[in-house]
Structures are given as structure tokens and as C-alpha cells.
CSV table of C-alpha atoms in Angstrom, one decimal:
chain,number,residue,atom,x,y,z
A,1,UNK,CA,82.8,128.3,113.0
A,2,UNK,CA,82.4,126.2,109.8
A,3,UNK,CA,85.5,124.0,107.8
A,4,UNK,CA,86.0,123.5,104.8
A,5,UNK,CA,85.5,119.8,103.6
A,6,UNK,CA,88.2,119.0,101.3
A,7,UNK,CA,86.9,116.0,100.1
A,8,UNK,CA,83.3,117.9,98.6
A,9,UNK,CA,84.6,121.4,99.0
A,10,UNK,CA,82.2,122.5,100.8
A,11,UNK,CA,81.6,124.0,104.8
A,12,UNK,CA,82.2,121.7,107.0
A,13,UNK,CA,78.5,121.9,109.9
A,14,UNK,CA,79.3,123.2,113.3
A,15,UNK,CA,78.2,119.4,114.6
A,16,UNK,CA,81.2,118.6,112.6
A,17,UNK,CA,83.4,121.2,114.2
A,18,UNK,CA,81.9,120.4,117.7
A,19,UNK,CA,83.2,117.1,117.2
A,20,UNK,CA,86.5,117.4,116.6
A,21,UNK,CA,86.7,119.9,119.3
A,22,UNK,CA,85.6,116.6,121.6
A,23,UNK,CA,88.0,114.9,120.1
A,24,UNK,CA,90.8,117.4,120.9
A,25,UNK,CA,89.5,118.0,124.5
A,26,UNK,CA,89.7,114.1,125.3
A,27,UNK,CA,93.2,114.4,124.1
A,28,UNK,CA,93.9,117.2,126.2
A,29,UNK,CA,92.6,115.6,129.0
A,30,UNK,CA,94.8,111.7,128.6
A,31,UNK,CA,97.6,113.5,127.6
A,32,UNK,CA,97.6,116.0,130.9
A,33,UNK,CA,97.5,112.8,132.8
A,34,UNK,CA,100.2,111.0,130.9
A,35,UNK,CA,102.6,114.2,131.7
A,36,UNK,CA,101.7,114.2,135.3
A,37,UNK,CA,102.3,110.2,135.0
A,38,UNK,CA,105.5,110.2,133.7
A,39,UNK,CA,106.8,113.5,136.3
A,40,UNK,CA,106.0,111.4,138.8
A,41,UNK,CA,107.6,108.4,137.2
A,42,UNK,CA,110.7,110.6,136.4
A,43,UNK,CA,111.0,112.1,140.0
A,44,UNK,CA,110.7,108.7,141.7
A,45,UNK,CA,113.6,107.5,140.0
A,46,UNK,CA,115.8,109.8,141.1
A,47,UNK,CA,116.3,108.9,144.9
A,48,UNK,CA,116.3,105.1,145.1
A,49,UNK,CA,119.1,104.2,146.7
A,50,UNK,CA,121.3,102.6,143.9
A,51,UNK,CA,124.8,102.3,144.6
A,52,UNK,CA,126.2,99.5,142.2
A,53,UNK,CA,127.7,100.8,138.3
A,54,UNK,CA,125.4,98.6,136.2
A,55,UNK,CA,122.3,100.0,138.2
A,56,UNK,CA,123.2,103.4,138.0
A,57,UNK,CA,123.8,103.0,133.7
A,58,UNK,CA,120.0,101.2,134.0
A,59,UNK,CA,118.8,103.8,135.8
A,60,UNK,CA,120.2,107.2,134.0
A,61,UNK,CA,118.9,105.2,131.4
A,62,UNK,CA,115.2,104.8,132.6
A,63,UNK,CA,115.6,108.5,133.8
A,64,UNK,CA,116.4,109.4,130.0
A,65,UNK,CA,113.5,107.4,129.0
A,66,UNK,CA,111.2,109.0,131.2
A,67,UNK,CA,112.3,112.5,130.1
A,68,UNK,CA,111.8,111.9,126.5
A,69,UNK,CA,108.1,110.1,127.4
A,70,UNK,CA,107.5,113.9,129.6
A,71,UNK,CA,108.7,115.7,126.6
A,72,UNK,CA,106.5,113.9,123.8
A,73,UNK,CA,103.4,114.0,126.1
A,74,UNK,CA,104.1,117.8,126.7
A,75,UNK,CA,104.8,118.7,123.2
A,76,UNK,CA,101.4,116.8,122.5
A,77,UNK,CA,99.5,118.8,124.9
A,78,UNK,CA,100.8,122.0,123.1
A,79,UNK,CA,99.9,120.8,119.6
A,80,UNK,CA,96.2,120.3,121.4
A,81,UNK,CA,96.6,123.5,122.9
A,82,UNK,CA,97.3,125.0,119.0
A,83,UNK,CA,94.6,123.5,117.5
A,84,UNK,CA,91.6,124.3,119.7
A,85,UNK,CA,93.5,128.2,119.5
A,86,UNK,CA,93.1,127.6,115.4
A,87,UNK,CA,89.4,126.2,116.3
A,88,UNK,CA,88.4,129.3,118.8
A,89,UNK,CA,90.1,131.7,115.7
A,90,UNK,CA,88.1,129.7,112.8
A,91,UNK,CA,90.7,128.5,110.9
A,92,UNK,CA,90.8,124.9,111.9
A,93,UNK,CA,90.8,122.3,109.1
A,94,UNK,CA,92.8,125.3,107.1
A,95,UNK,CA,96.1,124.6,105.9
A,96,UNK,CA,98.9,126.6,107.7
A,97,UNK,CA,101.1,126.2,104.4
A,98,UNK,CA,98.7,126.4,101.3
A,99,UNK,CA,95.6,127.3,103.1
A,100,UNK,CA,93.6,124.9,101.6
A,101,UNK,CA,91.0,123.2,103.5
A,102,UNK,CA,93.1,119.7,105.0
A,103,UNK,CA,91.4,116.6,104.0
A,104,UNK,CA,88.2,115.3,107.0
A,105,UNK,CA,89.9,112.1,107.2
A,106,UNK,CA,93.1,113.5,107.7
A,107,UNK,CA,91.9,115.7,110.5
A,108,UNK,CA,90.0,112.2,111.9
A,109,UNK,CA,93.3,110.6,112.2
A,110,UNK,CA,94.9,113.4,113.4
A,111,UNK,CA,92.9,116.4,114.8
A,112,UNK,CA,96.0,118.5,115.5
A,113,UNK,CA,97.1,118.2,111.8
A,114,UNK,CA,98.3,122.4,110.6
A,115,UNK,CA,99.1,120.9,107.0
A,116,UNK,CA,97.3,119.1,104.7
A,117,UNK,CA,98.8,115.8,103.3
A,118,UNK,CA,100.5,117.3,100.4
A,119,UNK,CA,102.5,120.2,102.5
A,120,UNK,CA,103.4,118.2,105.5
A,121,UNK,CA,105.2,115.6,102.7
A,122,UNK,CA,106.8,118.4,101.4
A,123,UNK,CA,108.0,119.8,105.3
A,124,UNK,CA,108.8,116.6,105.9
A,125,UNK,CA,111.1,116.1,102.8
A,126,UNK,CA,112.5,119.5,103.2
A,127,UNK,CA,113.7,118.9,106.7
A,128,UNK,CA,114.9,115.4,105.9
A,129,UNK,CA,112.4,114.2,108.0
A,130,UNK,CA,111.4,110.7,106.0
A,131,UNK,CA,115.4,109.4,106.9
A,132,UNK,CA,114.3,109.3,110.8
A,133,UNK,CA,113.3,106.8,112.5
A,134,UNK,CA,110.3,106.4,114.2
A,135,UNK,CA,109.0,104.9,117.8
């Protein structure tokens, strides 16, 4: 199924399509490992034997670390998950906000992208996202 290319406003060839869809399915694939990585990480730290205060504070902390690495991977995974669904439904490369095509370099960058640009500033400054800060 043809995208729009923002850029020339024109379809988008299914070679094109075809490779973001490579793109998203290597994702899918390093980021299934990371999860799996970091479970395993998570659930080793949980029975090692610590005993002394300052350990235990080090390792709730690694624990929380490990969680949040889990969750980020996982959330990724889904994002994947959305965008080869909006791929198989043919509107990937579609805005979900303004439904304008989203810009080819944008969807380079970032293959899972719902918004274009311009709508996922505005989210972004809605939510009070831009105040945040970032890893």
C-alpha cells in the first residue's frame, strides 16, 4: 500500500513502503531482545544475597533502573507493533492528528512516528512535554 510523500506530494512506491517495513521489523526484532535482556537482568538482581544497608539502597536502585530500561523497551516494541498494524491497514506515513502525509525523512528517523512534525510539537506543547527532561 502506497504513502504519501510529503516532501513532492506524491505516492510513496511499495519499494518504499517495503523498506520501512524492514526497518520496523529489525526494530521489532533488537528491541524483543533488549526486553528479554533486561527481564533477565531485572530477575537476577533480585536474589543475590545482599545483606548490608548501602547495598540494598544500590540495589533497589539497579532494580528501579532495570524496570524503567524493561518498560521503555516494551513500550517501544508496542509503538513497532502500531506501526506495522497502520502499515498492514494502509495508512502508514498518514498523520493520526491532521492526516497529512508525515514528512519521508521524518519517518527515516523515526519509522514509528503517528504525527507529523508540526502536530507532535503541538502534542508535545499541549502536554507540557518540552519542560521534561530527556535520557
Amino acid at each position: 500500500m502506497p504513502i504519501r510523500d510529503a516532501d513532492k506530494g506524491k505516492l510513496v512506491d511499495a519499494e518504499k513502503l517495503e523498506h520501512f517495513r524492514r526497518l520496523l521489523l529489525n526494530q521489532l526484532r533488537q528491541q524483543t531482545e533488549m526486553v528479554r535482556t533486561d527481564q533477565a537482568a531485572a530477575l537476577e538482581l533480585y536474589d543475590d544475597g545482599v545483606k548490608d544497608s548501602v547495598d540494598l539502597s544500590v540495589l533497589d536502585l539497579n532494580k528501579e533502573i532495570a524496570l524503567r530500561l524493561g518498560e521503555r523497551s516494551s513500550q517501544l516494541v508496542a509503538d513497532i507493533d502500531q506501526a506495522l498494524l497502520r502499515m498492514k491497514e494502509g495508512n502508514y506515513g498518514i498523520c493520526a492528528r491532521c492526516g497529512q502525509p508525515i514528512n519521508e525523512r521524518r519517518l527515516e528517523a523515526l519509522p514509528t512516528a503517528r504525527y507529523d512534525a508540526a502536530c507532535q510539537t503541538a502534542i508535545e506543547n499541549a502536554n507540557g512535554d518540552d519542560d521534561l527532561p530527556t535520557l
